[in-house]
XYZ file of C-alpha atoms in Angstrom:
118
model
C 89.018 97.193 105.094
C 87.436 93.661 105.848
C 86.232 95.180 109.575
C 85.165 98.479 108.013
C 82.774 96.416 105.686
C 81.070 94.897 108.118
C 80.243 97.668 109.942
C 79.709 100.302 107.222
C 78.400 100.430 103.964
C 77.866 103.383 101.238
C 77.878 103.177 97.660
C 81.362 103.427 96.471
C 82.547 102.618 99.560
C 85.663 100.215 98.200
C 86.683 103.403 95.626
C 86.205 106.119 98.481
C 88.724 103.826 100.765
C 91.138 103.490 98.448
C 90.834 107.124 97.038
C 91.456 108.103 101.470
C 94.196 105.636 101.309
C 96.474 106.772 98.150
C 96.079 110.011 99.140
C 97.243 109.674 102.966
C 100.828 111.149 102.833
C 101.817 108.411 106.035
C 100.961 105.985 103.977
C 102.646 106.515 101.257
C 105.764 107.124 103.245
C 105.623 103.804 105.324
C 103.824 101.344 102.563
C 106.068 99.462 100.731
C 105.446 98.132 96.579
C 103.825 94.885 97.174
C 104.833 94.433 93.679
C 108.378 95.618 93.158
C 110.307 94.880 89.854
C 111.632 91.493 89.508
C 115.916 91.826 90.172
C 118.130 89.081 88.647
C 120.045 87.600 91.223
C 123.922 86.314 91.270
C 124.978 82.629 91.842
C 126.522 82.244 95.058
C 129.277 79.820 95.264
C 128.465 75.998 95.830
C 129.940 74.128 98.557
C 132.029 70.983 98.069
C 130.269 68.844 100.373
C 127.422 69.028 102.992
C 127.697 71.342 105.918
C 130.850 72.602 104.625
C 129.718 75.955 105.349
C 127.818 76.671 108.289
C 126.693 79.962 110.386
C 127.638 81.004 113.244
C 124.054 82.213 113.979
C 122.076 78.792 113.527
C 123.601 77.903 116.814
C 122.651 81.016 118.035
C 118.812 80.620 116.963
C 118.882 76.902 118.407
C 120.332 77.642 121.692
C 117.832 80.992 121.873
C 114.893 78.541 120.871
C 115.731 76.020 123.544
C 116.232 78.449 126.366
C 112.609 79.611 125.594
C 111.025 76.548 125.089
C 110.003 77.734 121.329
C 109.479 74.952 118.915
C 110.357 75.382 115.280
C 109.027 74.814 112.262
C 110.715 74.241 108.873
C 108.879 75.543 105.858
C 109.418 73.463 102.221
C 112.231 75.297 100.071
C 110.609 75.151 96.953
C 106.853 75.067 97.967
C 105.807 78.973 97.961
C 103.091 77.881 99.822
C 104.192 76.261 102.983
C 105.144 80.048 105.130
C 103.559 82.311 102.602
C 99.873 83.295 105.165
C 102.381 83.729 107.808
C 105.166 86.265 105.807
C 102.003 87.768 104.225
C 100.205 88.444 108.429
C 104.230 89.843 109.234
C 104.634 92.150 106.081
C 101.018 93.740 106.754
C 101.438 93.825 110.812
C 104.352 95.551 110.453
C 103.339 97.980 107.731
C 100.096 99.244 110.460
C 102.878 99.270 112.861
C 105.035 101.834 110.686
C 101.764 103.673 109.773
C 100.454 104.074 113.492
C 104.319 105.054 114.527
C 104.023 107.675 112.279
C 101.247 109.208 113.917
C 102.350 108.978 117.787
C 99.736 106.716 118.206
C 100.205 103.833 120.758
C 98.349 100.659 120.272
C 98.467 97.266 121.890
C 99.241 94.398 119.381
C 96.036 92.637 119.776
C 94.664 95.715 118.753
C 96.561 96.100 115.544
C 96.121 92.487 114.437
C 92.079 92.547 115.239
C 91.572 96.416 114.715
C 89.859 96.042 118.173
C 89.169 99.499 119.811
C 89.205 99.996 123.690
């Protein structure tokens, strides 16, 4: 909506966007709540002592990482903060993706990130 603001204007224009967007049945099918109902969630069992469990994967993700030269970056556990831009970018990136898949249409990802047209 941001680019379409800055090249467009009408009155209304916010209300006639999102009136276009709740009505578009893609949409609707690929969008997901951005504001689901809160689920309670079960306690997991505690470990004894550090590192008493560990995955199998970790390795996995370490020796992947290393192979491609990609360095890693640990977000704070209890700081909501610290990788929330980031998850937000992924959640709405993929969402266009689902959206555009949808429709058959094939667009490069620098296009869908900057809503750049060729």
């Amino acid at each position: 909506m941001v680019s379409l603001t800055l090249r467009f204007y009408w009155p209304k224009m916010i209300h006639d966007i999102e009136q276009f967007v709740n009505s578009c049945e893609i949409c609707q099918k690929n969008k997901y709540d951005s504001n689901p109902p809160i689920i309670k969630f079960k306690l997991t069992p505690t470990t004894s002592r550090p590192f008493e469990q560990i995955h199998a994967f970790e390795q996995l993700l370490e020796n992947f990482c290393k192979l491609y030269k990609i360095e890693l970056h640990y977000g704070t556990s209890k700081n909501s903060n610290s990788n929330s831009p980031v998850e937000r970018f992924h959640s709405t990136l993929i969402e266009h993706y689902r959206c555009l898949k949808s429709k058959n249409i094939r667009y490069t990802p620098e296009q869908l990130i900057w809503s750049v047209e060729e």
